[in-house]
PDB file of C-alpha atoms in Angstrom:
ATOM      1  CA  UNK X   1      83.091 130.663 130.596  1.00  0.00           C
ATOM      2  CA  UNK X   2      82.261 129.891 133.459  1.00  0.00           C
ATOM      3  CA  UNK X   3      84.215 127.441 135.636  1.00  0.00           C
ATOM      4  CA  UNK X   4      82.221 125.097 137.115  1.00  0.00           C
ATOM      5  CA  UNK X   5      85.733 124.822 139.579  1.00  0.00           C
ATOM      6  CA  UNK X   6      89.561 122.953 138.243  1.00  0.00           C
ATOM      7  CA  UNK X   7      90.685 120.056 138.372  1.00  0.00           C
ATOM      8  CA  UNK X   8      94.303 120.528 140.834  1.00  0.00           C
ATOM      9  CA  UNK X   9      97.313 117.406 140.343  1.00  0.00           C
ATOM     10  CA  UNK X  10      98.077 115.587 143.727  1.00  0.00           C
ATOM     11  CA  UNK X  11     102.613 115.038 143.485  1.00  0.00           C
ATOM     12  CA  UNK X  12     104.920 113.315 146.070  1.00  0.00           C
ATOM     13  CA  UNK X  13     106.642 116.407 145.215  1.00  0.00           C
ATOM     14  CA  UNK X  14     104.748 118.736 147.847  1.00  0.00           C
ATOM     15  CA  UNK X  15     106.828 121.991 144.999  1.00  0.00           C
ATOM     16  CA  UNK X  16     104.737 120.437 142.606  1.00  0.00           C
ATOM     17  CA  UNK X  17     101.739 119.330 144.364  1.00  0.00           C
ATOM     18  CA  UNK X  18      98.579 122.140 143.203  1.00  0.00           C
ATOM     19  CA  UNK X  19     100.947 123.357 140.494  1.00  0.00           C
ATOM     20  CA  UNK X  20      99.059 121.986 137.196  1.00  0.00           C
ATOM     21  CA  UNK X  21      94.641 123.456 137.069  1.00  0.00           C
ATOM     22  CA  UNK X  22      92.938 121.707 134.374  1.00  0.00           C
ATOM     23  CA  UNK X  23      90.105 124.405 134.466  1.00  0.00           C
ATOM     24  CA  UNK X  24      86.403 123.068 134.408  1.00  0.00           C
ATOM     25  CA  UNK X  25      83.776 125.255 132.574  1.00  0.00           C
ATOM     26  CA  UNK X  26      79.865 124.891 133.717  1.00  0.00           C
ATOM     27  CA  UNK X  27      77.554 122.783 131.334  1.00  0.00           C
ATOM     28  CA  UNK X  28      81.127 121.605 129.768  1.00  0.00           C
ATOM     29  CA  UNK X  29      82.492 118.160 129.158  1.00  0.00           C
ATOM     30  CA  UNK X  30      86.023 117.053 129.639  1.00  0.00           C
ATOM     31  CA  UNK X  31      87.469 114.365 128.179  1.00  0.00           C
ATOM     32  CA  UNK X  32      90.774 112.210 129.843  1.00  0.00           C
ATOM     33  CA  UNK X  33      93.160 109.695 128.888  1.00  0.00           C
ATOM     34  CA  UNK X  34      96.239 109.661 127.002  1.00  0.00           C
ATOM     35  CA  UNK X  35      94.787 110.054 123.374  1.00  0.00           C
ATOM     36  CA  UNK X  36      95.977 113.677 121.657  1.00  0.00           C
ATOM     37  CA  UNK X  37      91.889 114.639 120.986  1.00  0.00           C
ATOM     38  CA  UNK X  38      91.822 114.499 124.322  1.00  0.00           C
ATOM     39  CA  UNK X  39      90.599 117.956 126.554  1.00  0.00           C
ATOM     40  CA  UNK X  40      92.789 116.596 129.136  1.00  0.00           C
ATOM     41  CA  UNK X  41      96.333 114.778 128.422  1.00  0.00           C
ATOM     42  CA  UNK X  42      97.875 112.647 130.828  1.00  0.00           C
ATOM     43  CA  UNK X  43      99.767 109.709 129.869  1.00  0.00           C
ATOM     44  CA  UNK X  44     101.040 106.161 132.538  1.00  0.00           C
ATOM     45  CA  UNK X  45     101.192 103.281 134.039  1.00  0.00           C
ATOM     46  CA  UNK X  46      97.579 101.380 132.614  1.00  0.00           C
ATOM     47  CA  UNK X  47      96.557 104.965 131.523  1.00  0.00           C
ATOM     48  CA  UNK X  48      93.835 104.115 129.159  1.00  0.00           C
ATOM     49  CA  UNK X  49      94.000 107.067 125.364  1.00  0.00           C
ATOM     50  CA  UNK X  50      89.303 107.779 126.137  1.00  0.00           C
ATOM     51  CA  UNK X  51      90.671 106.863 130.487  1.00  0.00           C
ATOM     52  CA  UNK X  52      87.219 108.979 131.678  1.00  0.00           C
ATOM     53  CA  UNK X  53      85.148 112.131 131.015  1.00  0.00           C
ATOM     54  CA  UNK X  54      84.093 114.857 133.015  1.00  0.00           C
ATOM     55  CA  UNK X  55      80.571 116.321 132.188  1.00  0.00           C
ATOM     56  CA  UNK X  56      78.534 119.000 134.265  1.00  0.00           C
ATOM     57  CA  UNK X  57      75.039 118.168 134.944  1.00  0.00           C
ATOM     58  CA  UNK X  58      73.474 120.747 135.985  1.00  0.00           C
ATOM     59  CA  UNK X  59      75.784 121.787 138.175  1.00  0.00           C
ATOM     60  CA  UNK X  60      76.606 118.748 139.358  1.00  0.00           C
ATOM     61  CA  UNK X  61      79.913 116.297 138.103  1.00  0.00           C
ATOM     62  CA  UNK X  62      79.472 113.564 136.599  1.00  0.00           C
ATOM     63  CA  UNK X  63      82.778 111.644 136.235  1.00  0.00           C
ATOM     64  CA  UNK X  64      82.122 108.783 133.824  1.00  0.00           C
ATOM     65  CA  UNK X  65      84.697 105.656 133.494  1.00  0.00           C
ATOM     66  CA  UNK X  66      84.688 104.498 130.275  1.00  0.00           C
ATOM     67  CA  UNK X  67      85.177 101.762 130.289  1.00  0.00           C
ATOM     68  CA  UNK X  68      85.050 100.587 133.436  1.00  0.00           C
ATOM     69  CA  UNK X  69      86.032  96.822 133.028  1.00  0.00           C
ATOM     70  CA  UNK X  70      89.687  97.203 132.833  1.00  0.00           C
ATOM     71  CA  UNK X  71      90.020 101.211 132.988  1.00  0.00           C
ATOM     72  CA  UNK X  72      91.879 102.019 136.626  1.00  0.00           C
ATOM     73  CA  UNK X  73      89.947 104.963 137.809  1.00  0.00           C
ATOM     74  CA  UNK X  74      89.975 105.420 142.232  1.00  0.00           C
ATOM     75  CA  UNK X  75      87.826 108.548 143.635  1.00  0.00           C
ATOM     76  CA  UNK X  76      88.270 109.084 147.417  1.00  0.00           C
ATOM     77  CA  UNK X  77      89.769 105.311 148.085  1.00  0.00           C
ATOM     78  CA  UNK X  78      86.401 103.798 146.393  1.00  0.00           C
ATOM     79  CA  UNK X  79      87.648 101.597 142.870  1.00  0.00           C
ATOM     80  CA  UNK X  80      84.894 103.338 139.871  1.00  0.00           C
ATOM     81  CA  UNK X  81      83.206 100.173 139.714  1.00  0.00           C
ATOM     82  CA  UNK X  82      79.572 101.622 137.290  1.00  0.00           C
ATOM     83  CA  UNK X  83      79.740 103.597 135.082  1.00  0.00           C
ATOM     84  CA  UNK X  84      79.856 107.213 136.815  1.00  0.00           C
ATOM     85  CA  UNK X  85      79.849 108.510 140.306  1.00  0.00           C
ATOM     86  CA  UNK X  86      79.114 112.477 141.264  1.00  0.00           C
ATOM     87  CA  UNK X  87      81.930 114.549 141.809  1.00  0.00           C
ATOM     88  CA  UNK X  88      81.779 117.074 145.370  1.00  0.00           C
ATOM     89  CA  UNK X  89      85.069 120.041 145.507  1.00  0.00           C
ATOM     90  CA  UNK X  90      87.850 117.916 147.860  1.00  0.00           C
ATOM     91  CA  UNK X  91      87.373 115.014 146.023  1.00  0.00           C
ATOM     92  CA  UNK X  92      90.584 113.056 144.961  1.00  0.00           C
ATOM     93  CA  UNK X  93      90.795 110.830 141.923  1.00  0.00           C
ATOM     94  CA  UNK X  94      93.854 108.392 140.664  1.00  0.00           C
ATOM     95  CA  UNK X  95      93.511 107.682 136.521  1.00  0.00           C
ATOM     96  CA  UNK X  96      95.445 104.686 135.908  1.00  0.00           C
ATOM     97  CA  UNK X  97      98.444 104.058 138.256  1.00  0.00           C
ATOM     98  CA  UNK X  98     100.304 107.528 137.175  1.00  0.00           C
ATOM     99  CA  UNK X  99      98.450 110.310 137.955  1.00  0.00           C
ATOM    100  CA  UNK X 100      96.347 111.961 141.097  1.00  0.00           C
ATOM    101  CA  UNK X 101      93.326 114.669 140.921  1.00  0.00           C
ATOM    102  CA  UNK X 102      91.505 116.376 143.060  1.00  0.00           C
ATOM    103  CA  UNK X 103      88.238 118.631 141.534  1.00  0.00           C
ATOM    104  CA  UNK X 104      88.196 121.798 143.384  1.00  0.00           C
ATOM    105  CA  UNK X 105      85.241 123.735 143.143  1.00  0.00           C
ATOM    106  CA  UNK X 106      84.727 127.918 141.713  1.00  0.00           C
ATOM    107  CA  UNK X 107      83.239 128.226 145.226  1.00  0.00           C
ATOM    108  CA  UNK X 108      86.019 126.595 146.519  1.00  0.00           C
ATOM    109  CA  UNK X 109      88.979 128.634 145.477  1.00  0.00           C
ATOM    110  CA  UNK X 110      87.286 131.389 146.062  1.00  0.00           C
ATOM    111  CA  UNK X 111      87.374 130.976 149.753  1.00  0.00           C
ATOM    112  CA  UNK X 112      91.122 130.052 149.351  1.00  0.00           C
ATOM    113  CA  UNK X 113      89.225 127.202 150.537  1.00  0.00           C
ATOM    114  CA  UNK X 114      91.316 124.674 149.310  1.00  0.00           C
ATOM    115  CA  UNK X 115      93.849 122.752 152.227  1.00  0.00           C
ATOM    116  CA  UNK X 116      97.029 120.612 151.152  1.00  0.00           C
ATOM    117  CA  UNK X 117      96.442 116.029 150.132  1.00  0.00           C
ATOM    118  CA  UNK X 118      99.464 114.105 151.770  1.00  0.00           C
ATOM    119  CA  UNK X 119      99.941 111.372 147.917  1.00  0.00           C
ATOM    120  CA  UNK X 120     100.807 109.502 150.315  1.00  0.00           C
ATOM    121  CA  UNK X 121      97.751 109.274 151.614  1.00  0.00           C
ATOM    122  CA  UNK X 122      96.079 109.183 148.391  1.00  0.00           C
ATOM    123  CA  UNK X 123      98.058 106.519 146.305  1.00  0.00           C
ATOM    124  CA  UNK X 124      97.344 104.099 150.270  1.00  0.00           C
ATOM    125  CA  UNK X 125      93.710 104.796 149.562  1.00  0.00           C
ATOM    126  CA  UNK X 126      93.590 103.737 146.245  1.00  0.00           C
ATOM    127  CA  UNK X 127      96.043 101.421 147.191  1.00  0.00           C
ATOM    128  CA  UNK X 128      93.474  99.966 149.305  1.00  0.00           C
ATOM    129  CA  UNK X 129      91.071 100.083 146.865  1.00  0.00           C
ATOM    130  CA  UNK X 130      89.103  97.097 145.953  1.00  0.00           C
ATOM    131  CA  UNK X 131      90.933  95.055 142.817  1.00  0.00           C
ATOM    132  CA  UNK X 132      90.663  91.964 140.942  1.00  0.00           C
ATOM    133  CA  UNK X 133      93.598  90.487 142.379  1.00  0.00           C
ATOM    134  CA  UNK X 134      92.246  91.009 145.797  1.00  0.00           C
ATOM    135  CA  UNK X 135      88.957  89.603 144.776  1.00  0.00           C
ATOM    136  CA  UNK X 136      90.710  86.509 143.572  1.00  0.00           C
ATOM    137  CA  UNK X 137      92.930  86.166 146.710  1.00  0.00           C
ATOM    138  CA  UNK X 138      90.129  87.138 149.517  1.00  0.00           C
ATOM    139  CA  UNK X 139      87.863  83.794 147.942  1.00  0.00           C
ATOM    140  CA  UNK X 140      90.776  81.598 147.838  1.00  0.00           C
ATOM    141  CA  UNK X 141      90.764  82.496 151.383  1.00  0.00           C
ATOM    142  CA  UNK X 142      87.518  81.983 152.781  1.00  0.00           C
ATOM    143  CA  UNK X 143      88.559  78.858 151.554  1.00  0.00           C
ATOM    144  CA  UNK X 144      91.090  78.333 152.970  1.00  0.00           C
ATOM    145  CA  UNK X 145      89.715  80.079 157.027  1.00  0.00           C
ATOM    146  CA  UNK X 146      86.495  77.279 155.974  1.00  0.00           C
ATOM    147  CA  UNK X 147      89.288  74.296 156.069  1.00  0.00           C
ATOM    148  CA  UNK X 148      92.072  75.818 159.303  1.00  0.00           C
ATOM    149  CA  UNK X 149      89.535  76.452 161.478  1.00  0.00           C
ATOM    150  CA  UNK X 150      89.703  80.351 160.731  1.00  0.00           C
ATOM    151  CA  UNK X 151      94.114  80.251 161.587  1.00  0.00           C
ATOM    152  CA  UNK X 152      95.536  82.366 158.363  1.00  0.00           C
ATOM    153  CA  UNK X 153      95.350  85.316 159.975  1.00  0.00           C
ATOM    154  CA  UNK X 154      98.724  86.105 159.466  1.00  0.00           C
ATOM    155  CA  UNK X 155      98.593  84.637 155.873  1.00  0.00           C
ATOM    156  CA  UNK X 156      95.657  87.419 154.412  1.00  0.00           C
ATOM    157  CA  UNK X 157      97.141  91.146 156.110  1.00  0.00           C
ATOM    158  CA  UNK X 158     100.304  89.572 153.565  1.00  0.00           C
ATOM    159  CA  UNK X 159      98.622  88.821 150.673  1.00  0.00           C
ATOM    160  CA  UNK X 160      96.027  91.390 150.645  1.00  0.00           C
ATOM    161  CA  UNK X 161      99.618  93.814 151.535  1.00  0.00           C
ATOM    162  CA  UNK X 162     100.717  92.660 147.930  1.00  0.00           C
ATOM    163  CA  UNK X 163      97.635  92.983 146.057  1.00  0.00           C
ATOM    164  CA  UNK X 164      98.885  96.595 144.969  1.00  0.00           C
ATOM    165  CA  UNK X 165     101.727  95.376 143.751  1.00  0.00           C
ATOM    166  CA  UNK X 166     100.715  92.741 142.296  1.00  0.00           C
ATOM    167  CA  UNK X 167      97.818  95.127 140.210  1.00  0.00           C
ATOM    168  CA  UNK X 168     100.990  97.221 139.478  1.00  0.00           C
ATOM    169  CA  UNK X 169     103.006  93.820 138.311  1.00  0.00           C
ATOM    170  CA  UNK X 170      99.719  92.724 136.024  1.00  0.00           C
ATOM    171  CA  UNK X 171      99.300  96.695 134.544  1.00  0.00           C
ATOM    172  CA  UNK X 172     102.444  97.295 133.541  1.00  0.00           C
ATOM    173  CA  UNK X 173     102.993  93.447 131.870  1.00  0.00           C
ATOM    174  CA  UNK X 174     100.057  94.670 130.245  1.00  0.00           C
ATOM    175  CA  UNK X 175     101.217  97.436 129.476  1.00  0.00           C
ATOM    176  CA  UNK X 176     104.617  96.113 127.923  1.00  0.00           C
ATOM    177  CA  UNK X 177     103.237  93.393 126.450  1.00  0.00           C
ATOM    178  CA  UNK X 178      99.006  93.917 125.035  1.00  0.00           C
ATOM    179  CA  UNK X 179      99.020  91.417 122.304  1.00  0.00           C
ATOM    180  CA  UNK X 180     100.116  88.363 124.916  1.00  0.00           C
ATOM    181  CA  UNK X 181      97.014  88.021 126.801  1.00  0.00           C
ATOM    182  CA  UNK X 182      98.461  87.601 130.141  1.00  0.00           C
ATOM    183  CA  UNK X 183      95.685  87.123 133.249  1.00  0.00           C
ATOM    184  CA  UNK X 184      97.178  86.962 136.915  1.00  0.00           C
ATOM    185  CA  UNK X 185      95.711  83.978 138.215  1.00  0.00           C
ATOM    186  CA  UNK X 186      95.937  82.194 142.383  1.00  0.00           C
ATOM    187  CA  UNK X 187      96.251  79.165 143.260  1.00  0.00           C
ATOM    188  CA  UNK X 188      96.805  77.673 146.001  1.00  0.00           C
ATOM    189  CA  UNK X 189      98.888  75.143 145.747  1.00  0.00           C
ATOM    190  CA  UNK X 190     100.865  72.659 149.242  1.00  0.00           C
ATOM    191  CA  UNK X 191      98.234  73.890 151.764  1.00  0.00           C
ATOM    192  CA  UNK X 192      98.178  71.638 154.544  1.00  0.00           C
ATOM    193  CA  UNK X 193      95.674  71.981 157.288  1.00  0.00           C
ATOM    194  CA  UNK X 194      96.113  70.704 160.415  1.00  0.00           C
TER     195      UNK X 194
END
């Protein structure tokens, strides 16, 4: 078997980071999700049963999000909003709110070109990725900014700092109470503009 490379775990604990390697075969397809039928089974917050696939297309690794509207998938700090994107050596992937992985090509591995990747940096990038919560807040803050003559910089900063936490709350709620149909809504109430 020829290998295209492997996925390597990125962990908060530096002693565990890089300890798990998931080989990717040339011409192969790797399914990732929480279901036992996947090639790579990962369980955790907001990891769907069939979260995504990795497919070798002529030597290029394609990441396919099976439901871009619902499955949180972040590559190098950018939310994958389309059904697929191409992954290159050194790219890092965050699935849901639970797992961070790095793609290492066979060439990088054979030359020892795998440098350390700080978990906090990956997490910071993933938290700053656009989201439905951030989009809702941005719309309301734009309206407020027009009304206040642009004097809401501090409010914007604080609201955006809360976005990752709110996204995580939504994910936890959906995981624990999936049939309740909870939705997140931003409501600006009691705003006074001088």
